Amino acid sequence: MIIQKGNAEFLMGIDKVEQLVDWLNQNPDVNGVAFIGRSNVGKSSLINALYGKSVARVSKTPGRTRQVNIFSFLVTDPEKKENHKFYFFDVPGYGHADVSKEMAKNWETLLTSFFRYVSNKVVLLNIQDSRHPLQESDELFHDYLKNFDLEVYLVFNKIDKLKTQSERASLRKIMPAIYEKFKWVRQIHFTSAEKGDGVKGIEQAIINFVMRFKQQ
Ligand SMILES: Nc1nc2c(ncn2[C@@H]2O[C@H](COP(=O)(O)OP(=O)(O)OP(=O)(O)O)[C@@H](O)[C@H]2O)c(=O)[nH]1
Ligand SMILES: [Mg+2]
């Protein structure tokens, strides 16, 4: 099984709860994956690496979009020549100090509805920067995540930036603490969206998750 490259389609950007509810009512079958992380962790780059170039424009203006961007994508079984359609959700980051209180509140309301509606149907990939794991905003986000029944995978991106043995060792050393602290995290992946390391592993993890819905 593979994710078809260059075939993901942008469907719409949503910034209001009513729009989200409308869309979900029209598309109850929303199995797929949601990507979320602090700004600049390489979320768009990872999406590009998984789905083919330029799906999610690598952004120049951090944190500007306050929309849930919805895309469709295809998983293919090359032997059976079967295609299965799923969705992915590019969810803007958290931890922006520069947004107004009102904007942050609207954002949380939208996010809460989103997670409520899609839990059980969507795997959430939380992207973090391997050089700066567990920032305060990441921890706050995970405290919030506890409220939902979501399958969560952590992705430490930019591993190519960990140049020395000791930098790599210190990331490895905190893993038990992460599993202990974040019991709802089912998998941890290490990637370089830039160099391609670990991207195949994420692709397989996504496929394994979404194909459950086709094999029932
Ligand atoms: N070295 C290295 N650089 C990366 C990697 N992934 C992303 N980058 C770079 O990090 C910067 C931010 O990447 P984006 O993909 O735009 O990050 P984002 O999380 O989508 O950022 P926002 O949309 O602004 O929140 C860009 O300059 C990327 O080229 C990686 O794995 N390794
Ligand atoms: Mg981006």
PDB file of C-alpha atoms and ligand atoms in Angstrom:
ATOM      1  CA  MET A   1       0.000   0.000   0.000  1.00  0.00           C
ATOM      2  CA  ILE A   2       1.192   3.492  -0.783  1.00  0.00           C
ATOM      3  CA  ILE A   3      -0.070   7.036  -0.578  1.00  0.00           C
ATOM      4  CA  GLN A   4      -0.381   8.386  -4.125  1.00  0.00           C
ATOM      5  CA  LYS A   5       1.961  11.295  -4.669  1.00  0.00           C
ATOM      6  CA  GLY A   6       0.760  14.451  -6.340  1.00  0.00           C
ATOM      7  CA  ASN A   7      -2.862  13.406  -6.096  1.00  0.00           C
ATOM      8  CA  ALA A   8      -4.010  15.117  -2.930  1.00  0.00           C
ATOM      9  CA  GLU A   9      -6.733  17.655  -3.547  1.00  0.00           C
ATOM     10  CA  PHE A  10      -7.455  20.790  -1.561  1.00  0.00           C
ATOM     11  CA  LEU A  11     -11.162  20.774  -0.713  1.00  0.00           C
ATOM     12  CA  MET A  12     -11.705  23.750   1.546  1.00  0.00           C
ATOM     13  CA  GLY A  13     -10.454  25.909   4.374  1.00  0.00           C
ATOM     14  CA  ILE A  14     -12.705  26.246   7.395  1.00  0.00           C
ATOM     15  CA  ASP A  15     -12.532  28.939  10.041  1.00  0.00           C
ATOM     16  CA  LYS A  16     -16.007  28.801  11.616  1.00  0.00           C
ATOM     17  CA  VAL A  17     -17.670  26.079  13.635  1.00  0.00           C
ATOM     18  CA  GLU A  18     -20.864  26.299  11.504  1.00  0.00           C
ATOM     19  CA  GLN A  19     -18.874  25.691   8.327  1.00  0.00           C
ATOM     20  CA  LEU A  20     -17.172  22.744   9.953  1.00  0.00           C
ATOM     21  CA  VAL A  21     -20.469  21.211  11.075  1.00  0.00           C
ATOM     22  CA  ASP A  22     -21.963  21.692   7.579  1.00  0.00           C
ATOM     23  CA  TRP A  23     -18.999  20.087   5.948  1.00  0.00           C
ATOM     24  CA  LEU A  24     -18.987  17.161   8.371  1.00  0.00           C
ATOM     25  CA  ASN A  25     -22.717  16.599   7.871  1.00  0.00           C
ATOM     26  CA  GLN A  26     -22.163  16.391   4.129  1.00  0.00           C
ATOM     27  CA  ASN A  27     -19.061  14.227   4.541  1.00  0.00           C
ATOM     28  CA  PRO A  28     -19.635  11.925   7.487  1.00  0.00           C
ATOM     29  CA  ASP A  29     -16.940   9.552   6.295  1.00  0.00           C
ATOM     30  CA  VAL A  30     -13.886  11.566   7.327  1.00  0.00           C
ATOM     31  CA  ASN A  31     -11.323   8.863   8.020  1.00  0.00           C
ATOM     32  CA  GLY A  32      -7.841  10.177   7.792  1.00  0.00           C
ATOM     33  CA  VAL A  33      -5.126  12.117   9.516  1.00  0.00           C
ATOM     34  CA  ALA A  34      -4.700  15.557  11.084  1.00  0.00           C
ATOM     35  CA  PHE A  35      -1.369  17.380  11.325  1.00  0.00           C
ATOM     36  CA  ILE A  36      -0.750  19.895  14.081  1.00  0.00           C
ATOM     37  CA  GLY A  37       2.295  21.495  15.658  1.00  0.00           C
ATOM     38  CA  ARG A  38       3.910  24.738  16.742  1.00  0.00           C
ATOM     39  CA  SER A  39       4.858  27.108  13.964  1.00  0.00           C
ATOM     40  CA  ASN A  40       7.988  26.328  11.963  1.00  0.00           C
ATOM     41  CA  VAL A  41       8.362  22.697  13.077  1.00  0.00           C
ATOM     42  CA  GLY A  42       8.099  21.562   9.454  1.00  0.00           C
ATOM     43  CA  LYS A  43       4.440  20.599   9.258  1.00  0.00           C
ATOM     44  CA  SER A  44       3.966  21.785   5.674  1.00  0.00           C
ATOM     45  CA  SER A  45       7.277  20.225   4.638  1.00  0.00           C
ATOM     46  CA  LEU A  46       6.219  16.886   6.081  1.00  0.00           C
ATOM     47  CA  ILE A  47       2.849  17.100   4.323  1.00  0.00           C
ATOM     48  CA  ASN A  48       4.670  17.797   1.056  1.00  0.00           C
ATOM     49  CA  ALA A  49       6.991  14.840   1.638  1.00  0.00           C
ATOM     50  CA  LEU A  50       4.034  12.519   2.236  1.00  0.00           C
ATOM     51  CA  TYR A  51       1.615  13.663  -0.457  1.00  0.00           C
ATOM     52  CA  GLY A  52       3.836  15.145  -3.131  1.00  0.00           C
ATOM     53  CA  LYS A  53       5.289  18.560  -3.612  1.00  0.00           C
ATOM     54  CA  SER A  54       3.474  21.835  -3.086  1.00  0.00           C
ATOM     55  CA  VAL A  55       0.303  20.405  -1.514  1.00  0.00           C
ATOM     56  CA  ALA A  56       0.769  22.584   1.493  1.00  0.00           C
ATOM     57  CA  ARG A  57       2.731  25.620   0.500  1.00  0.00           C
ATOM     58  CA  VAL A  58       5.763  25.876   2.782  1.00  0.00           C
ATOM     59  CA  SER A  59       4.693  29.010   4.522  1.00  0.00           C
ATOM     60  CA  LYS A  60       6.616  32.217   4.705  1.00  0.00           C
ATOM     61  CA  THR A  61       4.320  33.854   7.236  1.00  0.00           C
ATOM     62  CA  PRO A  62       4.224  31.745  10.380  1.00  0.00           C
ATOM     63  CA  GLY A  63       0.861  31.186  11.936  1.00  0.00           C
ATOM     64  CA  ARG A  64      -1.097  33.382   9.564  1.00  0.00           C
ATOM     65  CA  THR A  65      -3.673  30.836   8.527  1.00  0.00           C
ATOM     66  CA  ARG A  66      -6.254  30.188  11.187  1.00  0.00           C
ATOM     67  CA  GLN A  67      -8.151  27.656   9.144  1.00  0.00           C
ATOM     68  CA  VAL A  68      -8.510  23.930   9.152  1.00  0.00           C
ATOM     69  CA  ASN A  69      -7.510  23.073   5.592  1.00  0.00           C
ATOM     70  CA  ILE A  70      -9.140  19.921   4.289  1.00  0.00           C
ATOM     71  CA  PHE A  71      -7.613  17.748   1.583  1.00  0.00           C
ATOM     72  CA  SER A  72      -8.482  14.380   0.110  1.00  0.00           C
ATOM     73  CA  PHE A  73      -5.865  11.798  -0.767  1.00  0.00           C
ATOM     74  CA  LEU A  74      -5.694   8.286  -2.176  1.00  0.00           C
ATOM     75  CA  VAL A  75      -4.180   5.127  -0.763  1.00  0.00           C
ATOM     76  CA  THR A  76      -3.455   2.558  -3.465  1.00  0.00           C
ATOM     77  CA  ASP A  77      -2.986  -1.153  -3.383  1.00  0.00           C
ATOM     78  CA  PRO A  78      -0.722  -1.600  -6.426  1.00  0.00           C
ATOM     79  CA  GLU A  79      -1.416  -5.349  -6.631  1.00  0.00           C
ATOM     80  CA  LYS A  80      -5.183  -5.121  -6.622  1.00  0.00           C
ATOM     81  CA  LYS A  81      -5.109  -1.730  -8.381  1.00  0.00           C
ATOM     82  CA  GLU A  82      -7.589  -0.460  -5.800  1.00  0.00           C
ATOM     83  CA  ASN A  83      -7.818   3.146  -4.623  1.00  0.00           C
ATOM     84  CA  HIS A  84      -9.189   4.206  -1.256  1.00  0.00           C
ATOM     85  CA  LYS A  85     -10.064   7.821  -0.565  1.00  0.00           C
ATOM     86  CA  PHE A  86      -9.246   9.458   2.760  1.00  0.00           C
ATOM     87  CA  TYR A  87      -8.862  12.969   4.156  1.00  0.00           C
ATOM     88  CA  PHE A  88      -6.104  14.921   5.735  1.00  0.00           C
ATOM     89  CA  PHE A  89      -6.460  18.052   7.794  1.00  0.00           C
ATOM     90  CA  ASP A  90      -3.774  20.701   7.992  1.00  0.00           C
ATOM     91  CA  VAL A  91      -4.512  22.324  11.320  1.00  0.00           C
ATOM     92  CA  PRO A  92      -2.751  25.585  12.100  1.00  0.00           C
ATOM     93  CA  GLY A  93      -0.326  25.604  14.957  1.00  0.00           C
ATOM     94  CA  TYR A  94      -0.615  26.541  18.576  1.00  0.00           C
ATOM     95  CA  GLY A  95       1.707  28.567  20.726  1.00  0.00           C
ATOM     96  CA  HIS A  96       1.666  31.853  18.838  1.00  0.00           C
ATOM     97  CA  ALA A  97       2.340  34.656  21.256  1.00  0.00           C
ATOM     98  CA  ASP A  98       1.251  37.312  18.770  1.00  0.00           C
ATOM     99  CA  VAL A  99      -2.418  36.416  18.272  1.00  0.00           C
ATOM    100  CA  SER A 100      -5.130  38.334  20.076  1.00  0.00           C
ATOM    101  CA  LYS A 101      -7.086  36.765  22.945  1.00  0.00           C
ATOM    102  CA  GLU A 102     -10.233  36.783  20.851  1.00  0.00           C
ATOM    103  CA  MET A 103      -8.524  35.049  17.953  1.00  0.00           C
ATOM    104  CA  ALA A 104      -7.081  32.429  20.286  1.00  0.00           C
ATOM    105  CA  LYS A 105     -10.536  31.821  21.795  1.00  0.00           C
ATOM    106  CA  ASN A 106     -12.183  31.428  18.374  1.00  0.00           C
ATOM    107  CA  TRP A 107      -9.431  29.098  17.411  1.00  0.00           C
ATOM    108  CA  GLU A 108      -9.891  26.909  20.455  1.00  0.00           C
ATOM    109  CA  THR A 109     -13.637  26.726  19.898  1.00  0.00           C
ATOM    110  CA  LEU A 110     -13.096  25.564  16.320  1.00  0.00           C
ATOM    111  CA  LEU A 111     -10.423  23.083  17.331  1.00  0.00           C
ATOM    112  CA  THR A 112     -12.593  21.633  20.106  1.00  0.00           C
ATOM    113  CA  SER A 113     -15.492  21.001  17.708  1.00  0.00           C
ATOM    114  CA  PHE A 114     -13.107  19.542  15.189  1.00  0.00           C
ATOM    115  CA  PHE A 115     -11.517  17.090  17.637  1.00  0.00           C
ATOM    116  CA  ARG A 116     -14.908  16.105  19.057  1.00  0.00           C
ATOM    117  CA  TYR A 117     -16.335  15.281  15.652  1.00  0.00           C
ATOM    118  CA  VAL A 118     -13.364  13.466  14.233  1.00  0.00           C
ATOM    119  CA  SER A 119     -12.069  11.520  17.238  1.00  0.00           C
ATOM    120  CA  ASN A 120     -12.116   7.774  16.444  1.00  0.00           C
ATOM    121  CA  LYS A 121     -11.939   8.582  12.744  1.00  0.00           C
ATOM    122  CA  VAL A 122      -8.717  10.541  12.527  1.00  0.00           C
ATOM    123  CA  VAL A 123      -5.205   9.935  13.789  1.00  0.00           C
ATOM    124  CA  LEU A 124      -3.560  13.088  15.084  1.00  0.00           C
ATOM    125  CA  LEU A 125       0.085  13.639  14.205  1.00  0.00           C
ATOM    126  CA  ASN A 126       1.636  16.155  16.560  1.00  0.00           C
ATOM    127  CA  ILE A 127       4.813  17.473  14.950  1.00  0.00           C
ATOM    128  CA  GLN A 128       7.547  18.780  17.233  1.00  0.00           C
ATOM    129  CA  ASP A 129      11.065  20.033  16.598  1.00  0.00           C
ATOM    130  CA  SER A 130      13.652  17.417  17.677  1.00  0.00           C
ATOM    131  CA  ARG A 131      15.951  20.175  18.846  1.00  0.00           C
ATOM    132  CA  HIS A 132      13.298  21.704  21.090  1.00  0.00           C
ATOM    133  CA  PRO A 133      11.043  18.912  22.330  1.00  0.00           C
ATOM    134  CA  LEU A 134       8.320  19.533  24.867  1.00  0.00           C
ATOM    135  CA  GLN A 135       8.090  23.272  24.805  1.00  0.00           C
ATOM    136  CA  GLU A 136       5.606  24.742  27.244  1.00  0.00           C
ATOM    137  CA  SER A 137       3.066  25.208  24.441  1.00  0.00           C
ATOM    138  CA  ASP A 138       3.451  21.531  23.493  1.00  0.00           C
ATOM    139  CA  GLU A 139       2.731  20.513  27.068  1.00  0.00           C
ATOM    140  CA  LEU A 140      -0.280  22.813  27.269  1.00  0.00           C
ATOM    141  CA  PHE A 141      -1.547  21.377  24.008  1.00  0.00           C
ATOM    142  CA  HIS A 142      -1.223  17.840  25.377  1.00  0.00           C
ATOM    143  CA  ASP A 143      -3.083  18.800  28.538  1.00  0.00           C
ATOM    144  CA  TYR A 144      -5.889  19.954  26.275  1.00  0.00           C
ATOM    145  CA  LEU A 145      -5.702  16.800  24.123  1.00  0.00           C
ATOM    146  CA  LYS A 146      -6.433  14.588  27.123  1.00  0.00           C
ATOM    147  CA  ASN A 147     -10.067  15.656  26.813  1.00  0.00           C
ATOM    148  CA  PHE A 148     -10.519  13.847  23.535  1.00  0.00           C
ATOM    149  CA  ASP A 149     -10.509  10.217  22.641  1.00  0.00           C
ATOM    150  CA  LEU A 150      -7.951  10.615  19.872  1.00  0.00           C
ATOM    151  CA  GLU A 151      -5.197   8.361  18.652  1.00  0.00           C
ATOM    152  CA  VAL A 152      -2.077  10.528  18.837  1.00  0.00           C
ATOM    153  CA  TYR A 153       1.351   9.963  17.303  1.00  0.00           C
ATOM    154  CA  LEU A 154       4.280  12.228  18.102  1.00  0.00           C
ATOM    155  CA  VAL A 155       6.635  13.156  15.292  1.00  0.00           C
ATOM    156  CA  PHE A 156      10.025  14.651  16.076  1.00  0.00           C
ATOM    157  CA  ASN A 157      11.032  16.387  12.856  1.00  0.00           C
ATOM    158  CA  LYS A 158      14.313  17.973  11.726  1.00  0.00           C
ATOM    159  CA  ILE A 159      16.435  15.101  13.059  1.00  0.00           C
ATOM    160  CA  ASP A 160      19.025  16.030  10.434  1.00  0.00           C
ATOM    161  CA  LYS A 161      19.721  19.090  12.588  1.00  0.00           C
ATOM    162  CA  LEU A 162      20.875  16.920  15.476  1.00  0.00           C
ATOM    163  CA  LYS A 163      24.494  16.782  14.426  1.00  0.00           C
ATOM    164  CA  THR A 164      26.303  15.350  17.429  1.00  0.00           C
ATOM    165  CA  GLN A 165      26.001  12.020  19.236  1.00  0.00           C
ATOM    166  CA  SER A 166      25.168  13.792  22.466  1.00  0.00           C
ATOM    167  CA  GLU A 167      22.347  15.807  20.866  1.00  0.00           C
ATOM    168  CA  ARG A 168      20.834  12.581  19.550  1.00  0.00           C
ATOM    169  CA  ALA A 169      21.366  10.798  22.865  1.00  0.00           C
ATOM    170  CA  SER A 170      19.627  13.515  24.854  1.00  0.00           C
ATOM    171  CA  LEU A 171      16.521  13.223  22.674  1.00  0.00           C
ATOM    172  CA  ARG A 172      16.534   9.433  23.116  1.00  0.00           C
ATOM    173  CA  LYS A 173      16.927   9.830  26.853  1.00  0.00           C
ATOM    174  CA  ILE A 174      13.686  11.757  27.320  1.00  0.00           C
ATOM    175  CA  MET A 175      11.572   9.176  25.446  1.00  0.00           C
ATOM    176  CA  PRO A 176      10.588   7.098  28.511  1.00  0.00           C
ATOM    177  CA  ALA A 177       9.531  10.303  30.255  1.00  0.00           C
ATOM    178  CA  ILE A 178       7.438  11.250  27.240  1.00  0.00           C
ATOM    179  CA  TYR A 179       5.676   7.886  27.147  1.00  0.00           C
ATOM    180  CA  GLU A 180       5.091   8.116  30.886  1.00  0.00           C
ATOM    181  CA  LYS A 181       3.763  11.661  30.771  1.00  0.00           C
ATOM    182  CA  PHE A 182       1.717  11.362  27.604  1.00  0.00           C
ATOM    183  CA  LYS A 183       0.044   8.011  27.933  1.00  0.00           C
ATOM    184  CA  TRP A 184      -2.277   8.740  25.025  1.00  0.00           C
ATOM    185  CA  VAL A 185       0.683   8.916  22.636  1.00  0.00           C
ATOM    186  CA  ARG A 186       0.667   5.578  20.824  1.00  0.00           C
ATOM    187  CA  GLN A 187       3.694   5.994  18.569  1.00  0.00           C
ATOM    188  CA  ILE A 188       6.758   8.199  18.332  1.00  0.00           C
ATOM    189  CA  HIS A 189       8.462   8.846  14.998  1.00  0.00           C
ATOM    190  CA  PHE A 190      11.676  10.636  14.086  1.00  0.00           C
ATOM    191  CA  THR A 191      11.799  12.366  10.725  1.00  0.00           C
ATOM    192  CA  SER A 192      13.583  14.736   8.460  1.00  0.00           C
ATOM    193  CA  ALA A 193      11.051  16.192   6.065  1.00  0.00           C
ATOM    194  CA  GLU A 194      13.994  17.767   4.270  1.00  0.00           C
ATOM    195  CA  LYS A 195      16.136  14.639   3.803  1.00  0.00           C
ATOM    196  CA  GLY A 196      13.325  12.095   3.775  1.00  0.00           C
ATOM    197  CA  ASP A 197      14.380  10.039   6.821  1.00  0.00           C
ATOM    198  CA  GLY A 198      11.460   8.435   8.604  1.00  0.00           C
ATOM    199  CA  VAL A 199       8.876   9.637   6.087  1.00  0.00           C
ATOM    200  CA  LYS A 200       8.173   6.080   4.866  1.00  0.00           C
ATOM    201  CA  GLY A 201       7.523   5.039   8.480  1.00  0.00           C
ATOM    202  CA  ILE A 202       4.923   7.780   8.897  1.00  0.00           C
ATOM    203  CA  GLU A 203       3.365   6.858   5.566  1.00  0.00           C
ATOM    204  CA  GLN A 204       2.953   3.236   6.727  1.00  0.00           C
ATOM    205  CA  ALA A 205       1.578   4.331  10.105  1.00  0.00           C
ATOM    206  CA  ILE A 206      -1.052   6.501   8.380  1.00  0.00           C
ATOM    207  CA  ILE A 207      -1.971   3.690   5.980  1.00  0.00           C
ATOM    208  CA  ASN A 208      -2.249   1.174   8.834  1.00  0.00           C
ATOM    209  CA  PHE A 209      -4.552   3.516  10.715  1.00  0.00           C
ATOM    210  CA  VAL A 210      -6.877   4.489   7.861  1.00  0.00           C
ATOM    211  CA  MET A 211      -7.143   1.023   6.310  1.00  0.00           C
ATOM    212  CA  ARG A 212      -8.781  -0.254   9.518  1.00  0.00           C
ATOM    213  CA  PHE A 213     -11.912   1.507   8.343  1.00  0.00           C
ATOM    214  CA  LYS A 214     -11.917  -0.353   5.016  1.00  0.00           C
ATOM    215  CA  GLN A 215     -11.305  -3.797   6.446  1.00  0.00           C
ATOM    216  CA  GLN A 216     -14.196  -3.905   8.888  1.00  0.00           C
TER     217      GLN A 216
HETATM  218  N1  LIG B   1      16.822  20.922   8.270  1.00  0.00           N
HETATM  219  C1  LIG B   1      15.523  20.741   8.167  1.00  0.00           C
HETATM  220  N2  LIG B   1      14.716  21.783   7.895  1.00  0.00           N
HETATM  221  C2  LIG B   1      13.385  21.570   7.809  1.00  0.00           C
HETATM  222  C3  LIG B   1      12.818  20.290   8.001  1.00  0.00           C
HETATM  223  N3  LIG B   1      11.478  20.398   7.871  1.00  0.00           N
HETATM  224  C4  LIG B   1      11.232  21.698   7.594  1.00  0.00           C
HETATM  225  N4  LIG B   1      12.359  22.408   7.547  1.00  0.00           N
HETATM  226  C5  LIG B   1      12.509  23.865   7.293  1.00  0.00           C
HETATM  227  O1  LIG B   1      11.894  24.565   8.373  1.00  0.00           O
HETATM  228  C6  LIG B   1      11.203  25.723   7.908  1.00  0.00           C
HETATM  229  C7  LIG B   1       9.724  25.650   8.291  1.00  0.00           C
HETATM  230  O2  LIG B   1       9.128  24.591   7.594  1.00  0.00           O
HETATM  231  P1  LIG B   1       7.540  24.563   7.295  1.00  0.00           P
HETATM  232  O3  LIG B   1       7.275  23.249   6.644  1.00  0.00           O
HETATM  233  O4  LIG B   1       7.086  25.788   6.626  1.00  0.00           O
HETATM  234  O5  LIG B   1       6.996  24.557   8.796  1.00  0.00           O
HETATM  235  P2  LIG B   1       5.484  24.705   9.312  1.00  0.00           P
HETATM  236  O6  LIG B   1       5.432  23.907  10.557  1.00  0.00           O
HETATM  237  O7  LIG B   1       4.525  24.344   8.242  1.00  0.00           O
HETATM  238  O8  LIG B   1       5.417  26.226   9.660  1.00  0.00           O
HETATM  239  P3  LIG B   1       4.117  27.203   9.751  1.00  0.00           P
HETATM  240  O9  LIG B   1       3.159  26.817   8.665  1.00  0.00           O
HETATM  241  O10 LIG B   1       4.698  28.536   9.571  1.00  0.00           O
HETATM  242  O11 LIG B   1       3.562  26.992  11.108  1.00  0.00           O
HETATM  243  C8  LIG B   1      11.431  25.758   6.401  1.00  0.00           C
HETATM  244  O12 LIG B   1      12.523  26.604   6.150  1.00  0.00           O
HETATM  245  C9  LIG B   1      11.760  24.308   6.051  1.00  0.00           C
HETATM  246  O13 LIG B   1      12.567  24.201   4.903  1.00  0.00           O
HETATM  247  C10 LIG B   1      13.699  19.191   8.295  1.00  0.00           C
HETATM  248  O14 LIG B   1      13.313  18.047   8.507  1.00  0.00           O
HETATM  249  N5  LIG B   1      15.029  19.493   8.368  1.00  0.00           N
HETATM  250 MG    MG B   2       2.955  25.430   7.364  1.00  0.00          MG
END
